[in-house]
Short mmCIF file of C-alpha atoms and ligand atoms in Angstrom, two decimals:
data_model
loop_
_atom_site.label_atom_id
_atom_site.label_comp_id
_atom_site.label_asym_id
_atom_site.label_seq_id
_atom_site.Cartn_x
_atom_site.Cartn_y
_atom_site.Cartn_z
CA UNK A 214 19.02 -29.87 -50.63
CA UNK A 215 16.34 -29.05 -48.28
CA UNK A 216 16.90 -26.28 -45.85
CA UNK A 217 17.42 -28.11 -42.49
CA UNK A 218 20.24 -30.37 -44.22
CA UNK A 219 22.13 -27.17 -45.24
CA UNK A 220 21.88 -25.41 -41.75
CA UNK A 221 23.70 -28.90 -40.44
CA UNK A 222 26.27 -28.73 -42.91
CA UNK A 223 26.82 -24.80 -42.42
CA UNK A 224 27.02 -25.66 -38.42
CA UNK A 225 29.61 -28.37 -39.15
CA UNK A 226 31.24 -26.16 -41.54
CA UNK A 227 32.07 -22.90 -39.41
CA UNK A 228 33.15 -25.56 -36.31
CA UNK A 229 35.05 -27.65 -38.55
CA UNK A 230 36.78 -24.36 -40.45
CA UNK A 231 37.34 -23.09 -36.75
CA UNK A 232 39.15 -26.57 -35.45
CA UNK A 233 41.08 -26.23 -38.67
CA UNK A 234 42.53 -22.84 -38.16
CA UNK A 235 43.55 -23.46 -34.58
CA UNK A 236 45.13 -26.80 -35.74
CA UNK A 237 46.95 -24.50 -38.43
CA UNK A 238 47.79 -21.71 -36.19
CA UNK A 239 49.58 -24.71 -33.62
CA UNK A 240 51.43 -25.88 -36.48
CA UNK A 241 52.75 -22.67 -37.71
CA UNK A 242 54.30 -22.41 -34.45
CA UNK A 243 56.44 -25.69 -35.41
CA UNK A 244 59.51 -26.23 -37.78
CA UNK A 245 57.80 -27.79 -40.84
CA UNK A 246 59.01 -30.16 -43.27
CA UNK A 247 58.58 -28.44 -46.53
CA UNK A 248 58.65 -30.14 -50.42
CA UNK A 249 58.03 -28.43 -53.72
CA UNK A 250 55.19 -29.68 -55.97
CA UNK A 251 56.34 -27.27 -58.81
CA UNK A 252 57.83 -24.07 -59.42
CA UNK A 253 56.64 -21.88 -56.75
CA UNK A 254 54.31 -24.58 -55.24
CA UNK A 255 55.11 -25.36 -51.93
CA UNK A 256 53.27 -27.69 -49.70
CA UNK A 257 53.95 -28.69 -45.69
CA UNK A 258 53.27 -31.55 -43.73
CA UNK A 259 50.67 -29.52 -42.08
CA UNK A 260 48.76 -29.05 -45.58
CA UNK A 261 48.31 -33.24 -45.24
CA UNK A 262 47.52 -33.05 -41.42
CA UNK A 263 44.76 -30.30 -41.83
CA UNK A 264 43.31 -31.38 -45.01
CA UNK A 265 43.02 -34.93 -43.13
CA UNK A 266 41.56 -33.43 -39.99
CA UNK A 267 38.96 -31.78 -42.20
CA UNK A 268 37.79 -34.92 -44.72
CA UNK A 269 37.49 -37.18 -41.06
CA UNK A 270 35.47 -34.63 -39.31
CA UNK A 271 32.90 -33.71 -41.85
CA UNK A 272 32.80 -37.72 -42.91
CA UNK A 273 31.83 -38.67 -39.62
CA UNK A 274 28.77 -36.80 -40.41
CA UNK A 275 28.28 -36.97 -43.67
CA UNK A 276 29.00 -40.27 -45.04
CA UNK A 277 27.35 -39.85 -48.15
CA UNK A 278 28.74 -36.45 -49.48
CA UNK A 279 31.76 -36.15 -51.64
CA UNK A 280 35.17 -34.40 -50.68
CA UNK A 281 37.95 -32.31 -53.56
CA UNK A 282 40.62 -31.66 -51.25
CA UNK A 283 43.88 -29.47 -52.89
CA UNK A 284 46.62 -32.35 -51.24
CA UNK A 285 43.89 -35.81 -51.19
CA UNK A 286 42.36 -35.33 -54.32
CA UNK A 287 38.62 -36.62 -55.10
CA UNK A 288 36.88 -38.89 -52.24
CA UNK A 289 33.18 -40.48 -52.64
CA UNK A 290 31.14 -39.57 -55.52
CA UNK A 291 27.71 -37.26 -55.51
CA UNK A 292 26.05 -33.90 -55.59
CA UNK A 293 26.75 -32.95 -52.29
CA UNK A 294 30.92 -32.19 -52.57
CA UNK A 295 32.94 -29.98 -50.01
CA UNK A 296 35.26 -28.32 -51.52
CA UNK A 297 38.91 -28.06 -48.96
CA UNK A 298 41.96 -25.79 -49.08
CA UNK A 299 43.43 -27.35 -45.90
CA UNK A 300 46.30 -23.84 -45.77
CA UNK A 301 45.59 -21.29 -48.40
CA UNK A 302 48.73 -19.12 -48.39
CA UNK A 303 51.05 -22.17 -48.46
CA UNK A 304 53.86 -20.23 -49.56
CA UNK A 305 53.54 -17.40 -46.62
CA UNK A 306 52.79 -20.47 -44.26
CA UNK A 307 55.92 -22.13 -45.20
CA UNK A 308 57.65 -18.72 -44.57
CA UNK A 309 56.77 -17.97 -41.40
CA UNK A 310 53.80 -15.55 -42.76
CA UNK A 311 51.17 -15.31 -41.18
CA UNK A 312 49.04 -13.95 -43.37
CA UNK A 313 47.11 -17.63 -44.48
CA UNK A 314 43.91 -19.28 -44.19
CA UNK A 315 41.70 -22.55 -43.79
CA UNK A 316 39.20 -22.62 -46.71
CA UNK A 317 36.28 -24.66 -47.24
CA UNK A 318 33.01 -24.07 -49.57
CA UNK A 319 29.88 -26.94 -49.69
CA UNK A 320 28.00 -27.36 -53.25
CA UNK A 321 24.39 -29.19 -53.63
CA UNK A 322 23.65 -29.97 -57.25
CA UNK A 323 26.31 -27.94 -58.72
CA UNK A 324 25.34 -24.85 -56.94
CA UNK A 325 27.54 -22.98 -54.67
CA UNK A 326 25.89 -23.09 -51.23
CA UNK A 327 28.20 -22.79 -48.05
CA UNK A 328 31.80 -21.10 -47.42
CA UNK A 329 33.87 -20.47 -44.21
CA UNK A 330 37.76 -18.99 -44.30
CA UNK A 331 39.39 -19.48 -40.77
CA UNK A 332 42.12 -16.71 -40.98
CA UNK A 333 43.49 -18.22 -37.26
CA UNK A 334 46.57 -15.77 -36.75
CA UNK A 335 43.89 -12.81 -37.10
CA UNK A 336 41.16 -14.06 -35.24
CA UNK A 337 39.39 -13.70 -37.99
CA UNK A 338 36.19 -16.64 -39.13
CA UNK A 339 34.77 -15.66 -42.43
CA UNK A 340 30.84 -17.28 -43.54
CA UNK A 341 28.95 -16.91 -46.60
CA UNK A 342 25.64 -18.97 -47.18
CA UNK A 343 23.08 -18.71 -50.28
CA UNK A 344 20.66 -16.05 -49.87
CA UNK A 345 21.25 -15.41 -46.79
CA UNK A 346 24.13 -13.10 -46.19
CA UNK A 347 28.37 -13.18 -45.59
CA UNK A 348 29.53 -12.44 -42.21
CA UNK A 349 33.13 -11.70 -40.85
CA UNK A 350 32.42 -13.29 -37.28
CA UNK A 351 29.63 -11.90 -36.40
CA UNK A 352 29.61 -8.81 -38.60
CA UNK A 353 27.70 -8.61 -42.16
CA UNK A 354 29.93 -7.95 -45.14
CA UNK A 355 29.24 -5.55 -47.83
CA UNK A 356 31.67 -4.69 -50.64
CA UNK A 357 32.60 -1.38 -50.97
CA UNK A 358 30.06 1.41 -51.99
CA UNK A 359 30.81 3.45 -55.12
CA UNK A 360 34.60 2.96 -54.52
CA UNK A 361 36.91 6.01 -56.83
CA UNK A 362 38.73 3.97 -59.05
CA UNK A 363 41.92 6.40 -58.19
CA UNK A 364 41.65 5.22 -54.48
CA UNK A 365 40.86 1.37 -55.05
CA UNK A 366 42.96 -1.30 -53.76
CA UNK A 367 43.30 -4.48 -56.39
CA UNK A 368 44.60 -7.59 -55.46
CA UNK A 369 46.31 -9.42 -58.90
CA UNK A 370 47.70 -12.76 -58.06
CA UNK A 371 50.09 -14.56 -59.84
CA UNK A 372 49.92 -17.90 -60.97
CA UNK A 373 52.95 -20.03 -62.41
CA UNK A 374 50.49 -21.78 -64.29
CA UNK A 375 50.19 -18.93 -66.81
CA UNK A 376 52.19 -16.87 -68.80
CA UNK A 377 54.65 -14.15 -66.79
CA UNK A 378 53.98 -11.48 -69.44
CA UNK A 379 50.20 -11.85 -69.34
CA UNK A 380 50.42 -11.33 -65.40
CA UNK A 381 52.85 -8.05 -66.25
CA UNK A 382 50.39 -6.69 -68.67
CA UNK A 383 47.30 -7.18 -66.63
CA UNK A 384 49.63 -5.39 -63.61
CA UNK A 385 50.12 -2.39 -66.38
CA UNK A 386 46.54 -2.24 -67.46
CA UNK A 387 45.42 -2.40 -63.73
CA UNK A 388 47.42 0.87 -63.11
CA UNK A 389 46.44 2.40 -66.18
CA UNK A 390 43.15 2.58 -64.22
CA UNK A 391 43.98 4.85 -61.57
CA UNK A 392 43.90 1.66 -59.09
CA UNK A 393 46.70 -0.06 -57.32
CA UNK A 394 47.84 -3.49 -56.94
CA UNK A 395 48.62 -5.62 -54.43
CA UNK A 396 49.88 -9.42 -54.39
CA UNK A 397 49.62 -10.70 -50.73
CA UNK A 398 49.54 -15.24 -51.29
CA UNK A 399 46.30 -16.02 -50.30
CA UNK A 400 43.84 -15.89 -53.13
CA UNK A 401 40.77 -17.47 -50.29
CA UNK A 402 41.85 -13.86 -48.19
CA UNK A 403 42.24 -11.56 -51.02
CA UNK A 404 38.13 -12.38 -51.87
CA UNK A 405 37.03 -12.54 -48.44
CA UNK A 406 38.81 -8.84 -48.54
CA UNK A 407 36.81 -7.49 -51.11
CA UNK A 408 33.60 -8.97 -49.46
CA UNK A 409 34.47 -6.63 -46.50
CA UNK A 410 35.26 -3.47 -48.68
CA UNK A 411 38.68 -3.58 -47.59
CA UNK A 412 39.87 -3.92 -51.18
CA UNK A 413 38.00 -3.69 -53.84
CA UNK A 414 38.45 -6.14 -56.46
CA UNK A 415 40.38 -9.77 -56.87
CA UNK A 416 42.07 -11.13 -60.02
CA UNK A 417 43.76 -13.89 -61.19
CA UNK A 418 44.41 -15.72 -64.50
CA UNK A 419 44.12 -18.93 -63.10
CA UNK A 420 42.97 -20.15 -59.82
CA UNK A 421 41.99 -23.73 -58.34
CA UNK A 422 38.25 -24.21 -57.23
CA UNK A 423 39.61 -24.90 -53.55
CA UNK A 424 41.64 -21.44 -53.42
CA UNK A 425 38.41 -19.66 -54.78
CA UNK A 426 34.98 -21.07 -53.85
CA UNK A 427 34.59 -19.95 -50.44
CA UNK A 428 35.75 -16.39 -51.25
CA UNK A 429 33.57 -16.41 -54.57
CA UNK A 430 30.36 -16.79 -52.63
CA UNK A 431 31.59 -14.30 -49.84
CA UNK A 432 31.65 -11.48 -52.70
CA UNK A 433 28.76 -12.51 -54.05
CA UNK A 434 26.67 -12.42 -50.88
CA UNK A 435 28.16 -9.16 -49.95
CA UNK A 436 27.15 -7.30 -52.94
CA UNK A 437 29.80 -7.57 -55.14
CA UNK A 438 30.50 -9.12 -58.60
CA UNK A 439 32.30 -12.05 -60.07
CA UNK A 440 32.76 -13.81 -63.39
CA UNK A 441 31.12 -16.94 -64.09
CA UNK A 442 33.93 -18.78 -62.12
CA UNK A 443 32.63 -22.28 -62.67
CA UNK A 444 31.57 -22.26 -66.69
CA UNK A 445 33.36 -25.56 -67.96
CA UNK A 446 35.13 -27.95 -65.44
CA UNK A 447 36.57 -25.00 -63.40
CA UNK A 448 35.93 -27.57 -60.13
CA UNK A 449 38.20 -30.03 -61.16
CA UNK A 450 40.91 -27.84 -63.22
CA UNK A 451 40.54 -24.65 -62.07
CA UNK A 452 39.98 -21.04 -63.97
CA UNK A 453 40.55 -16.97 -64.01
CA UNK A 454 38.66 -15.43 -61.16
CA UNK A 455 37.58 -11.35 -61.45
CA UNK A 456 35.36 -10.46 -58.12
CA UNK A 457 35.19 -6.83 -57.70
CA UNK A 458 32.91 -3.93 -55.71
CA UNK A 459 29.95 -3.73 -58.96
CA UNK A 460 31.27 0.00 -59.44
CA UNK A 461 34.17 -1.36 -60.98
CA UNK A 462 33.11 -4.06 -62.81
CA UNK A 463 33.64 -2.20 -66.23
CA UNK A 464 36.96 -0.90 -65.52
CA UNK A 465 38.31 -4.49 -64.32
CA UNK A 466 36.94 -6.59 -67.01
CA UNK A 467 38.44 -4.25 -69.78
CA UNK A 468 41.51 -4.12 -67.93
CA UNK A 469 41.97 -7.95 -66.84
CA UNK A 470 39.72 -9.27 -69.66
CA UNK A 471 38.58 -11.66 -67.27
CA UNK A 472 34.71 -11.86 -67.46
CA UNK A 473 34.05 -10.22 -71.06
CA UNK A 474 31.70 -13.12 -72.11
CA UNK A 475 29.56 -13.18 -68.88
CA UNK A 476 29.70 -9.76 -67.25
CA UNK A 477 26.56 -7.92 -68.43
CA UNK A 478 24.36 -10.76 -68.15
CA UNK A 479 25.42 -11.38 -64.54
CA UNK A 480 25.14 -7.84 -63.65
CA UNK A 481 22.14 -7.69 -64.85
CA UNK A 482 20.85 -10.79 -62.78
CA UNK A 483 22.16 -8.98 -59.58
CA UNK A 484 20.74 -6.14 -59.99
CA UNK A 485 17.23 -7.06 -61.31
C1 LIG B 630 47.73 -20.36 -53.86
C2 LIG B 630 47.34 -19.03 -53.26
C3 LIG B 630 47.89 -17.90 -54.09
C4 LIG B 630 47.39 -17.98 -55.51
C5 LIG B 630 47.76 -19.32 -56.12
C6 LIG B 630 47.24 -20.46 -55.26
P1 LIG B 630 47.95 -22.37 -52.04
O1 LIG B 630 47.15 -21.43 -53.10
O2 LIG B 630 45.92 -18.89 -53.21
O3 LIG B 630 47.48 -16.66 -53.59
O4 LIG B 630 47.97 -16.94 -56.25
O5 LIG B 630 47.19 -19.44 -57.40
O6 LIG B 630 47.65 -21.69 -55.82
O7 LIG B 630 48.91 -23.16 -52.86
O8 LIG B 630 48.64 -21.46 -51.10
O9 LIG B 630 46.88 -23.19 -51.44
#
C-alpha cells in the first residue's frame, strides 16, 4: 500500500479509536445487559454498539477494505483488513472496571501496518505505525532498557481456552525467574504496557488476533520483542503471544516456552 493511502487510514484510525473510547467510556457509565459466550467470556451490549460504530465509520471510507471484528465476525474480502476489538477487557467492563480498552490494528498484504488502543477512562490514546515509531498520545514509547529480571513486572494472562495447569506452571516458572506476575483483563493494555516500559513482558497461551495486533506492533515499534504471533492462521483462530523488553527475551521464552522456534532468528532481524 503506497504511503499516502496508509497515512489516511492511520488518520481515520486514531479518530475512529478516539470516537470509540468515548462511546465506551459513556456506556460504562450505564447498566449493561450482560450474556455469557462461554466460561469466563462475557460480552455487553456495548461490545455490539462499539464494534458497529467502528465497521460504519471506517466503511464509509473505505469501501473496499475488509473488517475481523471479535462480536461481527468477517465483512468484505481483500488485503487491506482492520482488525477490531470493539472493548478489550470485557470482563472488567462488565464489572464496573475500568481498566479496558478500544483496540484496532490495519494489515496491507498480510503485514501488520497500523494500531491504536483508546484506553478512554485513562485518557490514555495509544499509536503504533510501521517504521515509523509507537506513541502514547503524543509521547514516543520505548520498552524498558536492560530491565533486572528480579525487579520486572510480567503480565501472564489466562485463557479458558487452554489448559488450567499449563497457565499454573507457566505462573511457577515465571517466578522461578526472579520476576513477578500480574493478571490485569486486558491483553490489548498489558502490550501497550510493555511498549511504555511500564512492565516488561506479556504472555499468554492463547490469544485472539483482535486482543493482540495492535499491542503486538506497539512492542515491536518500541524496541521490544515478540514471537512470530501470526505463523499459521493466528488471524482467524488466534495463538500464544510472548512480547517482552529484548533483555529478557531468553529468560521468558525458556520460562513460557512461547517463541522457542522463532526467537533467535527474530532477534537477530531486530538487531541487525
Ligand atoms: C480478553 C482479554 C483478556 C485475555 C483474553 C481475551 P476480551 O479479551 O484480552 O485479557 O486474557 O484471552 O479474550 O474478551 O475482553 O475482548
Amino acid at each position: 500500500m503506497r504511503g499516502a493511502e496508509l497515512d489516511t487510514r492511520e488518520e481515520a484510525l486514531v479518530a475512529v479509536a478516539r470516537e470509540a473510547g468515548e462511546l465506551a467510556a459513556r456506556l460504562f457509565s450505564q447498566p449493561q445487559s450482560i450474556k455469557m459466550k462461554g466460561k469466563q467470556d462475557f460480552v455487553t451490549a456495548a461490545d455490539g454498539e462499539v464494534e458497529r460504530m467502528i465497521v460504519a465509520r471506517l466503511k464509509t471510507q473505505f469501501p473496499n477494505d475488509a473488517f475481523l471484528g471479535e462480536e461481527e465476525g468477517v465483512k468484505g474480502r481483500g488485503d487491506a483488513i482492520w482488525v477490531i476489538d470493539p472493548i478489550d477487557g470485557t470482563a472488567n467492563f462488565a464489572n464496573r472496571i475500568p481498566h479496558f480498552c478500544v483496540s484496532i490494528a490495519f494489515m496491507s498484504a498480510g503485514e501488520l501496518a497500523l494500531g491504536a488502543i483508546s484506553a478512554p477512562m485513562y485518557g490514555e490514546i495509544y499509536r503504533a505505525r510501521l517504521g515509523k515509531g509507537a506513541f502514547l498520545n503524543d509521547r514516543a514509547m520505548r520498552v524498558a532498557e536492560k530491565p533486572d529480571i528480579r525487579r520486572a513486572i510480567v503480565e501472564l494472562g489466562w485463557s479458558s481456552r487452554r489448559p488450567v495447569r499449563a497457565y499454573t506452571q507457566m505462573v511457577e516458572r515465571v517466578l522461578a525467574t526472579g520476576a513477578t506476575f500480574q493478571r490485569a483483563g486486558s491483553g490489548a493494555l498489558g502490550l501497550a504496557y510493555v511498549a511504555d516500559g511500564r512492565t516488561h513482558g506479556y504472555c499468554e497461551l492463547h490469544i485472539n488476533s483482535w486482543d493482540t495486533l495492535a499491542g503486538l506492533l506497539m512492542v515491536r515499534e518500541a524496541g521490544g520483542w515478540t514471537n512470530d504471533f501470526l505463523a499459521g492462521e493466528a488471524l482467524q483462530r488466534g495463538n500464544a503471544v510472548l512480547a517482552c523488553a529484548p533483555g529478557l527475551k531468553e529468560a521468558l521464552v525458556a520460562a513460557t516456552g512461547v517463541g522457542q522456534a522463532n526467537a533467535d532468528e527474530q532477534l537477530k532481524r531486530r538487531m541487525s
